[in-house]
Structures are given as C-alpha cells and as structure tokens.
JSON list of C-alpha atoms in Angstrom, two decimals:
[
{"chain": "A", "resi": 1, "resn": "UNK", "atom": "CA", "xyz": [-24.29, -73.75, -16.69]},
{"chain": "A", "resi": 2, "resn": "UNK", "atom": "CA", "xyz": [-24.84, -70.32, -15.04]},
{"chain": "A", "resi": 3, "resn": "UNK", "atom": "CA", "xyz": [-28.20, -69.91, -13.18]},
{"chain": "A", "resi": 4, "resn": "UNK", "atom": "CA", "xyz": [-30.36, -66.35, -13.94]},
{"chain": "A", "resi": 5, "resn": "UNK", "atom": "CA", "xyz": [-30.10, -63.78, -11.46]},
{"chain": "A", "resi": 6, "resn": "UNK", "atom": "CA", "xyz": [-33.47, -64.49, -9.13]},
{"chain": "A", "resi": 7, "resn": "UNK", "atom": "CA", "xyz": [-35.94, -61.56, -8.81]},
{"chain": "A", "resi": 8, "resn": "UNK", "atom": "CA", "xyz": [-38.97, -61.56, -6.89]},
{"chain": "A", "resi": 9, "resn": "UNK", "atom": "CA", "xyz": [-41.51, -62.42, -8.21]},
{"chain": "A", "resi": 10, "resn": "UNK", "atom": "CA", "xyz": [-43.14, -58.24, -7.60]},
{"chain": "A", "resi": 11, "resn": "UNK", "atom": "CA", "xyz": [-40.80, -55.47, -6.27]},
{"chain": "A", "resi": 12, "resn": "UNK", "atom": "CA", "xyz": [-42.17, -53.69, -3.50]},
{"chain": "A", "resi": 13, "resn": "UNK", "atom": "CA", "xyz": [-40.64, -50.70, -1.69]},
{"chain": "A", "resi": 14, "resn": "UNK", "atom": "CA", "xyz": [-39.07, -51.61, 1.71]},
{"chain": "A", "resi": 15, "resn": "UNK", "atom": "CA", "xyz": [-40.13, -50.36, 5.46]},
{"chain": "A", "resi": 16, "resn": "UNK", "atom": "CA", "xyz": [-37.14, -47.76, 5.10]},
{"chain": "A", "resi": 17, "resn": "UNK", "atom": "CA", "xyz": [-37.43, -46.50, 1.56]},
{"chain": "A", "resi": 18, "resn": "UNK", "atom": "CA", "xyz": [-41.19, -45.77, 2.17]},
{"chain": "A", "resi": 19, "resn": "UNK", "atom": "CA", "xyz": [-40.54, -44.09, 5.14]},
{"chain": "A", "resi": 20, "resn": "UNK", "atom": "CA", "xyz": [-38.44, -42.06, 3.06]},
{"chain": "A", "resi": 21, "resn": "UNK", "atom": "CA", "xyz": [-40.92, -41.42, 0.60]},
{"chain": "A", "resi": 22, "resn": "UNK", "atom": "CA", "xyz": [-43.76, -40.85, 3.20]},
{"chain": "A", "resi": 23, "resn": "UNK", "atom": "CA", "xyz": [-42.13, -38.37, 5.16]},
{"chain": "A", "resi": 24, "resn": "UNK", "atom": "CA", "xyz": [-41.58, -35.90, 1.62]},
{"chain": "A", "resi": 25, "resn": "UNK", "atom": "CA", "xyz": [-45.12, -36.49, 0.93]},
{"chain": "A", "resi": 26, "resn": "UNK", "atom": "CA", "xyz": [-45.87, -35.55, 4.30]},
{"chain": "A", "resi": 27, "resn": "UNK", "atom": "CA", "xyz": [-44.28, -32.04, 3.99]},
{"chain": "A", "resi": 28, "resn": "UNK", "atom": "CA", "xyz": [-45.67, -31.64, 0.75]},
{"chain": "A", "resi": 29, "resn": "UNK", "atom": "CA", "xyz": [-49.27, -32.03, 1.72]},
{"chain": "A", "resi": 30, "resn": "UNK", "atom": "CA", "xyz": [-48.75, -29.86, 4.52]},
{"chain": "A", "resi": 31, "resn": "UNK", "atom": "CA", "xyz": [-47.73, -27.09, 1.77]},
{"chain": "A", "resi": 32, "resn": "UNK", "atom": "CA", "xyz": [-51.00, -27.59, 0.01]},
{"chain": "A", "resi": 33, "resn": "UNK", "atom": "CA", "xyz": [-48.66, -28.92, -3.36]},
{"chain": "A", "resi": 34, "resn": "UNK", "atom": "CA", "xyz": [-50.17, -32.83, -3.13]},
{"chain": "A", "resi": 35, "resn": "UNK", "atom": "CA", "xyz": [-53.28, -34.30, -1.66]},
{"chain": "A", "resi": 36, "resn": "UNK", "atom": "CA", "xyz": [-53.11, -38.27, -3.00]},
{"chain": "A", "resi": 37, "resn": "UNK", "atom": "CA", "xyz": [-50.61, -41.00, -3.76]},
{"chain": "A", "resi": 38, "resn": "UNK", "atom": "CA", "xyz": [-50.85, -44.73, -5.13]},
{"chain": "A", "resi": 39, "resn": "UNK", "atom": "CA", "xyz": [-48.54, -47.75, -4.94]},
{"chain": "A", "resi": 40, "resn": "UNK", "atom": "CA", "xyz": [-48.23, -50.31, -7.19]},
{"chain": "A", "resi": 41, "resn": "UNK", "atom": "CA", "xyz": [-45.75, -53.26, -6.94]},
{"chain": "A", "resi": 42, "resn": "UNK", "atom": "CA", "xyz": [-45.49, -54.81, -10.60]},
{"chain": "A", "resi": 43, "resn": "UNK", "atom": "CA", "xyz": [-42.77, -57.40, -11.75]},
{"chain": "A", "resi": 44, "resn": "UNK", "atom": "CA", "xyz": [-40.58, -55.25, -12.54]},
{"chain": "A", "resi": 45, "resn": "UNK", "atom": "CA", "xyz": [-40.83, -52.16, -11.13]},
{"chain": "A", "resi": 46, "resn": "UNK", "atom": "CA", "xyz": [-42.57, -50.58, -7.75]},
{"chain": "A", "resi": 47, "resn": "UNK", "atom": "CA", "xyz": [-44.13, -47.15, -8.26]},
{"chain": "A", "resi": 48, "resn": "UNK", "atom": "CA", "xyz": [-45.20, -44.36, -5.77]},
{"chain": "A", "resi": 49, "resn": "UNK", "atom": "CA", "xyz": [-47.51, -41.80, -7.79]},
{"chain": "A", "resi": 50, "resn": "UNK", "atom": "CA", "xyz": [-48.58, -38.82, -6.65]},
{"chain": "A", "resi": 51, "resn": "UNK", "atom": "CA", "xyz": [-51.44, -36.85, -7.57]},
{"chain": "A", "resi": 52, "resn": "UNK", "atom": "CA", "xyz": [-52.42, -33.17, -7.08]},
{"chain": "A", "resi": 53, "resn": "UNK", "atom": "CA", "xyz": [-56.09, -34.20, -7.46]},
{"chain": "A", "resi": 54, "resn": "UNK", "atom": "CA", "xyz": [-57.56, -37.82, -7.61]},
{"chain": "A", "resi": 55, "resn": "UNK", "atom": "CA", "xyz": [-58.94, -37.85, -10.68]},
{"chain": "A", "resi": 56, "resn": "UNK", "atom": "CA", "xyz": [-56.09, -36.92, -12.66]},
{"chain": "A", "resi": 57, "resn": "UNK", "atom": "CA", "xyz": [-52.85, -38.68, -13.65]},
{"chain": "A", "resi": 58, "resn": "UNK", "atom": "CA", "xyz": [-49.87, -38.53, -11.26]},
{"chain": "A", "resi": 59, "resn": "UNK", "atom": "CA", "xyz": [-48.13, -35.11, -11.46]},
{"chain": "A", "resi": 60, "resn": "UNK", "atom": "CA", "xyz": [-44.95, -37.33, -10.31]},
{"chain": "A", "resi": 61, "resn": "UNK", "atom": "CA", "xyz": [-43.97, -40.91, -9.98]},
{"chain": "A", "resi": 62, "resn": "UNK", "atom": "CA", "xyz": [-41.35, -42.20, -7.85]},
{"chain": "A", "resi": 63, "resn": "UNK", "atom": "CA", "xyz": [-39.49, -45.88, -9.18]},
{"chain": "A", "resi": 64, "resn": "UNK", "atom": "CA", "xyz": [-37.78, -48.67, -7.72]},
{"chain": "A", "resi": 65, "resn": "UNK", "atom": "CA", "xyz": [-35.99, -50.74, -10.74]},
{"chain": "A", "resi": 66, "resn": "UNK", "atom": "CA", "xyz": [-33.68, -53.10, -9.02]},
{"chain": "A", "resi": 67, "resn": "UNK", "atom": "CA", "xyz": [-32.67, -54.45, -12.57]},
{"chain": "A", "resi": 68, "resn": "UNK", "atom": "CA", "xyz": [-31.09, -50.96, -13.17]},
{"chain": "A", "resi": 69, "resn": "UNK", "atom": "CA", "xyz": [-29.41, -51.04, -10.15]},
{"chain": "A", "resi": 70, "resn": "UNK", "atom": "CA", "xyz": [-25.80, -51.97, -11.51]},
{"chain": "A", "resi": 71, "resn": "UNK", "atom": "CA", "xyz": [-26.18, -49.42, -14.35]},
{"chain": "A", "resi": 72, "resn": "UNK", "atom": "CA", "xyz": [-28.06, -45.50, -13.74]},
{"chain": "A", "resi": 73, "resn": "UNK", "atom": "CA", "xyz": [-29.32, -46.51, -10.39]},
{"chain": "A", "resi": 74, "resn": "UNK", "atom": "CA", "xyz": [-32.43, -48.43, -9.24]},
{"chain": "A", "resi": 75, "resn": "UNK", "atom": "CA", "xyz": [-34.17, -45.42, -8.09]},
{"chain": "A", "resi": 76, "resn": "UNK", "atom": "CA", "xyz": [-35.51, -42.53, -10.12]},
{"chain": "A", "resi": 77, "resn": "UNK", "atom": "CA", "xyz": [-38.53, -39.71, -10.25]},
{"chain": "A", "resi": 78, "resn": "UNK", "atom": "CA", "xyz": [-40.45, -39.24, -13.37]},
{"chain": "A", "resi": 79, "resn": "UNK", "atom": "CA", "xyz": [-42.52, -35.98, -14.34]},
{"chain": "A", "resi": 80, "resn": "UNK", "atom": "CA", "xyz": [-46.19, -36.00, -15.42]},
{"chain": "A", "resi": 81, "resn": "UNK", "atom": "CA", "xyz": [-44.41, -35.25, -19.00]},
{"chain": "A", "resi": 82, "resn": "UNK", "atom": "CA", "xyz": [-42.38, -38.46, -18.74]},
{"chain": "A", "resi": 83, "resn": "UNK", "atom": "CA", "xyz": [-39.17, -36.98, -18.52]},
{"chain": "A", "resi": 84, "resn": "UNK", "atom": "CA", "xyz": [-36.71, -38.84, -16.12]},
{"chain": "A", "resi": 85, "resn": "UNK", "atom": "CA", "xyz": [-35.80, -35.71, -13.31]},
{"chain": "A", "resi": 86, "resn": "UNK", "atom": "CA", "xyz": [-33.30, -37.45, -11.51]},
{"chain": "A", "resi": 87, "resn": "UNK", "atom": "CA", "xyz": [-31.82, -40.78, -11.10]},
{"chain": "A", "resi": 88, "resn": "UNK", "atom": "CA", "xyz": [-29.66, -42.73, -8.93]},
{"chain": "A", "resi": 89, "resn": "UNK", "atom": "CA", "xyz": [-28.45, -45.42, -6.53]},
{"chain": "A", "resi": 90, "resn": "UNK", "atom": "CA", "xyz": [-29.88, -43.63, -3.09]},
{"chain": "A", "resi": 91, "resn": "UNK", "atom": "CA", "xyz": [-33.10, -42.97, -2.73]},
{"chain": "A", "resi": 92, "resn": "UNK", "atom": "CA", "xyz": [-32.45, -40.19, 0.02]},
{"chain": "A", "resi": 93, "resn": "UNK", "atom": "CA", "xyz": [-30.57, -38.09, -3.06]},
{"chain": "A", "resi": 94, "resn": "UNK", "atom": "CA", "xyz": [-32.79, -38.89, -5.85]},
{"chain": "A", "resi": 95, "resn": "UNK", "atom": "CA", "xyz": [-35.61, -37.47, -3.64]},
{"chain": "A", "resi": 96, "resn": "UNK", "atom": "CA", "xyz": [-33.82, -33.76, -3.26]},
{"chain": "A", "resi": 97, "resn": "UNK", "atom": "CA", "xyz": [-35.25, -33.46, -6.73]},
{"chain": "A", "resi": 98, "resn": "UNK", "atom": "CA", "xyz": [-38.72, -33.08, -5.40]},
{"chain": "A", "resi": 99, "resn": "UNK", "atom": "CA", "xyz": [-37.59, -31.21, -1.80]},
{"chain": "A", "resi": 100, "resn": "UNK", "atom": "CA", "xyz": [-36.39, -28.49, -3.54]},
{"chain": "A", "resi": 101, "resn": "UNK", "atom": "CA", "xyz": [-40.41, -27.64, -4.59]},
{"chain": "A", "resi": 102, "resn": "UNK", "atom": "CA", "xyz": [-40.54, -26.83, -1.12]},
{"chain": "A", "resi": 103, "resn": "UNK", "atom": "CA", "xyz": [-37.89, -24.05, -0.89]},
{"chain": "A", "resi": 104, "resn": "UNK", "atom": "CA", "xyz": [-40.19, -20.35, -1.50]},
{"chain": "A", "resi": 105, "resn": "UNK", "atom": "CA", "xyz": [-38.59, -17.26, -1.07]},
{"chain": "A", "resi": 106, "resn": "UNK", "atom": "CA", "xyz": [-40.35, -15.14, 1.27]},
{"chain": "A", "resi": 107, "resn": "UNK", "atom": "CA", "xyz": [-41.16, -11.10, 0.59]}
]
C-alpha cells in the first residue's frame, strides 16, 4: 500500500523566495507603481498580493503551488483580471514578468 505524498499542513514562502519577492516590491514602490502587499499562507497555496491602494483588491498576486510543481511549475503571477501572466518552476524567472513594468523609455 502506497502512502500519499505529505504536504504541510499551510505553504508558506521560504526566507529566499521572499527575499526575492521583497526586493521587486522594493523597486516598485520606489517607482511610485505599488504602496501595499499581503501574505497569506493557506493549505494549498501561499499568496503575495499587491495592492496599488489599500482599499482595493490586489492589482497582482504572486503564488506558490507546490502541488503544481511536477506539472506548469509551482510558481506563477496572476493579474487583477485573473489571467495567469507567467508561470514556472523558478521564481527568479517567473518574476521578470513584473520587472519589465519597470523598464520606461526616457525622452
């Protein structure tokens, strides 16, 4: 008889993937695009949302699925319209999505 895979019992980002995250939100606040985040470790999934204003919903939400990590990739960033913007198994890449907000052309 074949035991279940063993999850814990909430994901939660780790020390290195929130650096990560921290350090894009850092730049970005510093460009005036985002002013709040949250963080929420559920069963199973961890999310970093981040918010343009308090009061309104996340503009973006960044996810840690470990049960998706054999398949797409445990790692992906959602827009405020629900579409998936990028997915995939390092968190480093999957962030580029968002980095690339920060790129303005200069007159």
């Amino acid at each position: 008889m074949n035991a279940p895979a063993q999850f814990p019992e909430t994901v939660n980002f780790h020390r290195t993937e929130l650096s990560l995250i921290l350090s894009l939100y850092g730049r970005m606040v510093a460009a005036g695009e985002w002013r709040d985040y949250g963080i929420s470790g559920l069963r199973d999934v961890a999310i970093f949302s981040v918010f343009r204003r308090t009061a309104e919903q996340p503009i973006y939400r960044i996810e840690k699925r470990p049960k998706m990590a054999a398949r797409q990739g445990m790692y992906c960033v959602i827009g405020m319209d629900g579409r998936i913007l990028r997915r995939g198994h390092d968190l480093r890449a999957v962030l580029r999505v968002l980095e690339r907000k920060l790129i303005r052309s200069v007159d």
